[in-house]
PDB file of C-alpha atoms in Angstrom:
ATOM      1  CA  MET S  44       0.000   0.000   0.000  1.00 52.00           C
ATOM      2  CA  LYS S  45       2.852   2.429   0.791  1.00 52.00           C
ATOM      3  CA  PRO S  46       4.366   2.218  -2.741  1.00 50.00           C
ATOM      4  CA  LEU S  47       0.962   3.100  -4.199  1.00 48.00           C
ATOM      5  CA  ILE S  48       0.661   6.086  -1.877  1.00 51.00           C
ATOM      6  CA  SER S  49       4.110   7.317  -2.861  1.00 50.00           C
ATOM      7  CA  LEU S  50       3.257   6.902  -6.528  1.00 45.00           C
ATOM      8  CA  VAL S  51      -0.044   8.757  -6.168  1.00 49.00           C
ATOM      9  CA  ILE S  52       1.503  11.643  -4.237  1.00 53.00           C
ATOM     10  CA  ALA S  53       4.425  11.857  -6.667  1.00 48.00           C
ATOM     11  CA  GLY S  54       1.952  12.025  -9.531  1.00 52.00           C
ATOM     12  CA  PHE S  55       0.084  14.906  -7.876  1.00 48.00           C
ATOM     13  CA  PHE S  56       3.125  17.091  -7.707  1.00 46.00           C
ATOM     14  CA  ALA S  57       4.986  16.046 -10.846  1.00 46.00           C
ATOM     15  CA  THR S  58       3.841  19.089 -12.800  1.00 39.00           C
ATOM     16  CA  ALA S  59       4.747  21.420  -9.949  1.00 41.00           C
ATOM     17  CA  LEU S  60       8.378  20.307 -10.175  1.00 42.00           C
ATOM     18  CA  GLY S  61       8.756  21.847 -13.615  1.00 42.00           C
ATOM     19  CA  ALA S  62       8.643  18.677 -15.673  1.00 43.00           C
ATOM     20  CA  ASP S  63       7.056  20.019 -18.856  1.00 46.00           C
ATOM     21  CA  THR S  64       6.551  17.130 -21.254  1.00 47.00           C
ATOM     22  CA  GLY S  65       3.898  18.782 -23.392  1.00 51.00           C
ATOM     23  CA  ALA S  66       0.205  18.292 -22.716  1.00 50.00           C
ATOM     24  CA  PRO S  67      -0.560  17.343 -19.125  1.00 49.00           C
ATOM     25  CA  SER S  68      -2.211  13.993 -18.493  1.00 52.00           C
ATOM     26  CA  PRO S  69      -5.779  14.046 -17.164  1.00 51.00           C
ATOM     27  CA  GLU S  70      -4.527  12.980 -13.721  1.00 55.00           C
ATOM     28  CA  ASP S  71      -2.191  15.994 -13.630  1.00 59.00           C
ATOM     29  CA  THR S  72      -5.098  18.344 -14.214  1.00 82.00           C
ATOM     30  CA  VAL S  73      -7.348  16.672 -11.623  1.00 92.00           C
ATOM     31  CA  PHE S  74      -4.990  16.617  -8.613  1.00 95.00           C
ATOM     32  CA  ARG S  75      -3.402  19.855  -7.374  1.00 94.00           C
ATOM     33  CA  ALA S  76      -2.085  21.434  -4.196  1.00 92.00           C
ATOM     34  CA  ALA S  77      -4.522  23.863  -2.558  1.00 89.00           C
ATOM     35  CA  ASP S  78      -2.111  26.775  -2.752  1.00 88.00           C
ATOM     36  CA  MET S  79      -4.515  29.412  -4.062  1.00 89.00           C
ATOM     37  CA  ALA S  80      -6.055  32.223  -2.023  1.00 87.00           C
ATOM     38  CA  ASP S  81      -9.593  31.294  -3.063  1.00 90.00           C
ATOM     39  CA  LEU S  82     -11.454  29.069  -5.489  1.00 94.00           C
ATOM     40  CA  SER S  83     -12.480  31.812  -7.930  1.00 94.00           C
ATOM     41  CA  GLU S  84     -10.414  30.333 -10.790  1.00 95.00           C
ATOM     42  CA  PHE S  85     -12.778  27.326 -10.762  1.00 96.00           C
ATOM     43  CA  HIS S  86     -16.026  29.336 -10.557  1.00 95.00           C
ATOM     44  CA  TRP S  87     -18.524  27.922 -13.104  1.00 95.00           C
ATOM     45  CA  LYS S  88     -15.759  25.727 -14.625  1.00 96.00           C
ATOM     46  CA  LYS S  89     -14.852  23.024 -12.102  1.00 97.00           C
ATOM     47  CA  ARG S  90     -16.157  21.358  -8.946  1.00 97.00           C
ATOM     48  CA  PRO S  91     -13.366  21.504  -6.360  1.00 97.00           C
ATOM     49  CA  VAL S  92     -13.022  18.662  -3.894  1.00 97.00           C
ATOM     50  CA  VAL S  93     -10.715  19.932  -1.164  1.00 97.00           C
ATOM     51  CA  VAL S  94      -9.017  17.310   1.010  1.00 98.00           C
ATOM     52  CA  PHE S  95      -7.558  18.604   4.265  1.00 97.00           C
ATOM     53  CA  ALA S  96      -5.379  16.682   6.717  1.00 97.00           C
ATOM     54  CA  ASP S  97      -2.875  17.568   9.407  1.00 96.00           C
ATOM     55  CA  SER S  98      -0.222  15.468   7.622  1.00 96.00           C
ATOM     56  CA  GLU S  99       0.191  13.613   4.346  1.00 96.00           C
ATOM     57  CA  ASN S 100       0.771  10.534   6.542  1.00 97.00           C
ATOM     58  CA  ASP S 101      -2.739  10.750   8.036  1.00 97.00           C
ATOM     59  CA  PRO S 102      -4.350   7.328   7.354  1.00 98.00           C
ATOM     60  CA  ALA S 103      -7.644   8.977   6.395  1.00 98.00           C
ATOM     61  CA  PHE S 104      -5.841  11.247   3.894  1.00 98.00           C
ATOM     62  CA  ILE S 105      -3.975   8.297   2.407  1.00 97.00           C
ATOM     63  CA  GLU S 106      -7.186   6.287   2.066  1.00 98.00           C
ATOM     64  CA  GLN S 107      -9.044   9.247   0.506  1.00 98.00           C
ATOM     65  CA  MET S 108      -6.322   9.851  -2.077  1.00 98.00           C
ATOM     66  CA  GLU S 109      -6.268   6.157  -2.996  1.00 97.00           C
ATOM     67  CA  LEU S 110     -10.058   6.183  -3.442  1.00 97.00           C
ATOM     68  CA  LEU S 111      -9.887   9.277  -5.648  1.00 97.00           C
ATOM     69  CA  ALA S 112      -6.963   8.004  -7.723  1.00 96.00           C
ATOM     70  CA  ALA S 113      -8.748   4.704  -8.378  1.00 96.00           C
ATOM     71  CA  ARG S 114     -11.648   6.403 -10.235  1.00 96.00           C
ATOM     72  CA  THR S 115     -10.126   9.458 -11.876  1.00 96.00           C
ATOM     73  CA  GLU S 116     -12.278   9.054 -15.001  1.00 96.00           C
ATOM     74  CA  ALA S 117     -15.483   9.595 -12.972  1.00 96.00           C
ATOM     75  CA  LEU S 118     -13.981  12.790 -11.533  1.00 97.00           C
ATOM     76  CA  ILE S 119     -12.964  14.087 -14.973  1.00 96.00           C
ATOM     77  CA  GLU S 120     -16.461  13.361 -16.338  1.00 95.00           C
ATOM     78  CA  ARG S 121     -17.935  15.578 -13.597  1.00 96.00           C
ATOM     79  CA  ASP S 122     -15.412  18.437 -13.984  1.00 96.00           C
ATOM     80  CA  VAL S 123     -13.837  17.743 -10.570  1.00 97.00           C
ATOM     81  CA  VAL S 124     -10.495  19.130  -9.471  1.00 97.00           C
ATOM     82  CA  VAL S 125      -9.009  17.664  -6.266  1.00 97.00           C
ATOM     83  CA  LEU S 126      -7.117  20.131  -4.096  1.00 97.00           C
ATOM     84  CA  THR S 127      -5.011  18.934  -1.170  1.00 97.00           C
ATOM     85  CA  ASP S 128      -3.802  20.758   1.936  1.00 96.00           C
ATOM     86  CA  THR S 129      -1.775  18.755   4.461  1.00 96.00           C
ATOM     87  CA  ASP S 130       0.065  21.589   6.190  1.00 95.00           C
ATOM     88  CA  PRO S 131      -1.942  23.258   8.971  1.00 95.00           C
ATOM     89  CA  ALA S 132       1.100  25.316   9.995  1.00 93.00           C
ATOM     90  CA  ALA S 133       1.014  27.177   6.644  1.00 91.00           C
ATOM     91  CA  ARG S 134      -2.453  28.531   7.533  1.00 91.00           C
ATOM     92  CA  SER S 135      -3.568  28.693   3.908  1.00 92.00           C
ATOM     93  CA  ALA S 136      -6.453  30.952   2.952  1.00 92.00           C
ATOM     94  CA  LEU S 137      -8.644  27.945   2.124  1.00 94.00           C
ATOM     95  CA  ARG S 138      -7.830  26.304   5.454  1.00 94.00           C
ATOM     96  CA  LEU S 139      -8.683  29.502   7.328  1.00 93.00           C
ATOM     97  CA  LYS S 140     -11.963  29.849   5.420  1.00 93.00           C
ATOM     98  CA  MET S 141     -13.129  26.218   5.682  1.00 94.00           C
ATOM     99  CA  ARG S 142     -11.712  25.579   9.165  1.00 94.00           C
ATOM    100  CA  PRO S 143     -11.046  21.834   9.065  1.00 95.00           C
ATOM    101  CA  ARG S 144     -10.255  19.947  12.255  1.00 92.00           C
ATOM    102  CA  GLY S 145      -7.946  17.126  11.274  1.00 95.00           C
ATOM    103  CA  PHE S 146      -9.084  15.268   8.170  1.00 97.00           C
ATOM    104  CA  MET S 147     -11.916  16.805   6.154  1.00 97.00           C
ATOM    105  CA  LEU S 148     -13.256  16.431   2.619  1.00 97.00           C
ATOM    106  CA  VAL S 149     -15.154  19.416   1.197  1.00 97.00           C
ATOM    107  CA  LEU S 150     -17.147  19.304  -2.052  1.00 97.00           C
ATOM    108  CA  VAL S 151     -17.633  22.736  -3.611  1.00 97.00           C
ATOM    109  CA  GLY S 152     -20.094  23.286  -6.452  1.00 96.00           C
ATOM    110  CA  LYS S 153     -19.418  25.138  -9.676  1.00 96.00           C
ATOM    111  CA  ASP S 154     -21.313  28.058  -8.139  1.00 95.00           C
ATOM    112  CA  GLY S 155     -18.683  28.273  -5.376  1.00 95.00           C
ATOM    113  CA  GLY S 156     -20.964  27.063  -2.581  1.00 95.00           C
ATOM    114  CA  ILE S 157     -19.942  24.336  -0.160  1.00 95.00           C
ATOM    115  CA  LYS S 158     -22.176  21.365  -0.931  1.00 96.00           C
ATOM    116  CA  LEU S 159     -20.766  18.708   1.367  1.00 95.00           C
ATOM    117  CA  ARG S 160     -18.342  18.268   4.293  1.00 97.00           C
ATOM    118  CA  LYS S 161     -17.188  14.860   5.473  1.00 97.00           C
ATOM    119  CA  PRO S 162     -14.845  14.141   8.414  1.00 97.00           C
ATOM    120  CA  PHE S 163     -13.921  10.742   6.954  1.00 97.00           C
ATOM    121  CA  PRO S 164     -12.897   9.374   3.526  1.00 98.00           C
ATOM    122  CA  TRP S 165     -15.630   9.082   0.930  1.00 96.00           C
ATOM    123  CA  ASP S 166     -15.696   6.811  -2.108  1.00 96.00           C
ATOM    124  CA  VAL S 167     -15.845   8.372  -5.580  1.00 97.00           C
ATOM    125  CA  ARG S 168     -19.177   6.645  -6.134  1.00 96.00           C
ATOM    126  CA  GLU S 169     -20.742   8.557  -3.217  1.00 97.00           C
ATOM    127  CA  ILE S 170     -19.101  11.803  -4.346  1.00 97.00           C
ATOM    128  CA  SER S 171     -20.407  11.212  -7.886  1.00 96.00           C
ATOM    129  CA  ARG S 172     -23.932  10.547  -6.628  1.00 96.00           C
ATOM    130  CA  SER S 173     -23.894  13.810  -4.667  1.00 96.00           C
ATOM    131  CA  ILE S 174     -22.656  15.716  -7.701  1.00 96.00           C
ATOM    132  CA  ASP S 175     -25.187  14.055 -10.017  1.00 96.00           C
ATOM    133  CA  LYS S 176     -28.053  15.320  -7.797  1.00 95.00           C
ATOM    134  CA  MET S 177     -26.966  18.957  -8.158  1.00 95.00           C
ATOM    135  CA  PRO S 178     -29.120  21.126 -10.460  1.00 95.00           C
ATOM    136  CA  ILE S 179     -26.165  22.306 -12.556  1.00 94.00           C
ATOM    137  CA  ARG S 180     -25.023  18.707 -13.095  1.00 95.00           C
ATOM    138  CA  GLN S 181     -28.591  17.686 -13.988  1.00 94.00           C
ATOM    139  CA  ARG S 182     -28.596  20.377 -16.663  1.00 94.00           C
ATOM    140  CA  GLU S 183     -25.193  19.175 -17.950  1.00 94.00           C
ATOM    141  CA  ILE S 184     -26.522  15.620 -18.235  1.00 92.00           C
ATOM    142  CA  ARG S 185     -29.632  16.811 -20.149  1.00 93.00           C
ATOM    143  CA  GLU S 186     -27.527  18.931 -22.512  1.00 93.00           C
ATOM    144  CA  GLU S 187     -25.162  16.017 -23.136  1.00 91.00           C
ATOM    145  CA  LYS S 188     -28.102  13.715 -23.964  1.00 92.00           C
ATOM    146  CA  GLU S 189     -29.558  16.307 -26.332  1.00 91.00           C
ATOM    147  CA  ALA S 190     -26.199  16.779 -28.048  1.00 90.00           C
ATOM    148  CA  ASN S 191     -25.797  13.025 -28.558  1.00 88.00           C
ATOM    149  CA  ARG S 192     -29.387  12.465 -29.735  1.00 84.00           C
ATOM    150  CA  PRO S 193     -29.582  11.549 -33.433  1.00 80.00           C
ATOM    151  CA  GLU S 194     -31.196  14.244 -35.578  1.00 73.00           C
ATOM    152  CA  GLY S 195     -34.869  13.799 -36.331  1.00 62.00           C
ATOM    153  CA  GLN S 196     -35.808  12.477 -32.906  1.00 61.00           C
TER     154      GLN S 196
END
């Protein structure tokens, strides 16, 4: 399990180390450090899932990242970006705003509102179900069906 964790974490930060190999892989665009002052860059574009922990060695954090990495395609389909913050001493703007105590997963909608807070790891299937119930996601699903409907129907 530890080699997988190391691989997942290394993959999260590979782009931050300056390794520019052309177009980023989908995984590189899904997982990012939560080093921004606010989530405005994602407003109406992405659904941030912010994962807080007091350390990257927190078992709940490790489990959550493994769950997310196992179903990246479902996250991409729902315009999710996963942001991680494992340094409470840095007192990031997001940490100060959302005020986690230990491990916490926060799902933020495209409208910028907090839709869900969980103090324990959550499977991508449950996250996906929550997203799929949101009005904006419902509209996206309808529009996708209409776009893929054969003409004349």
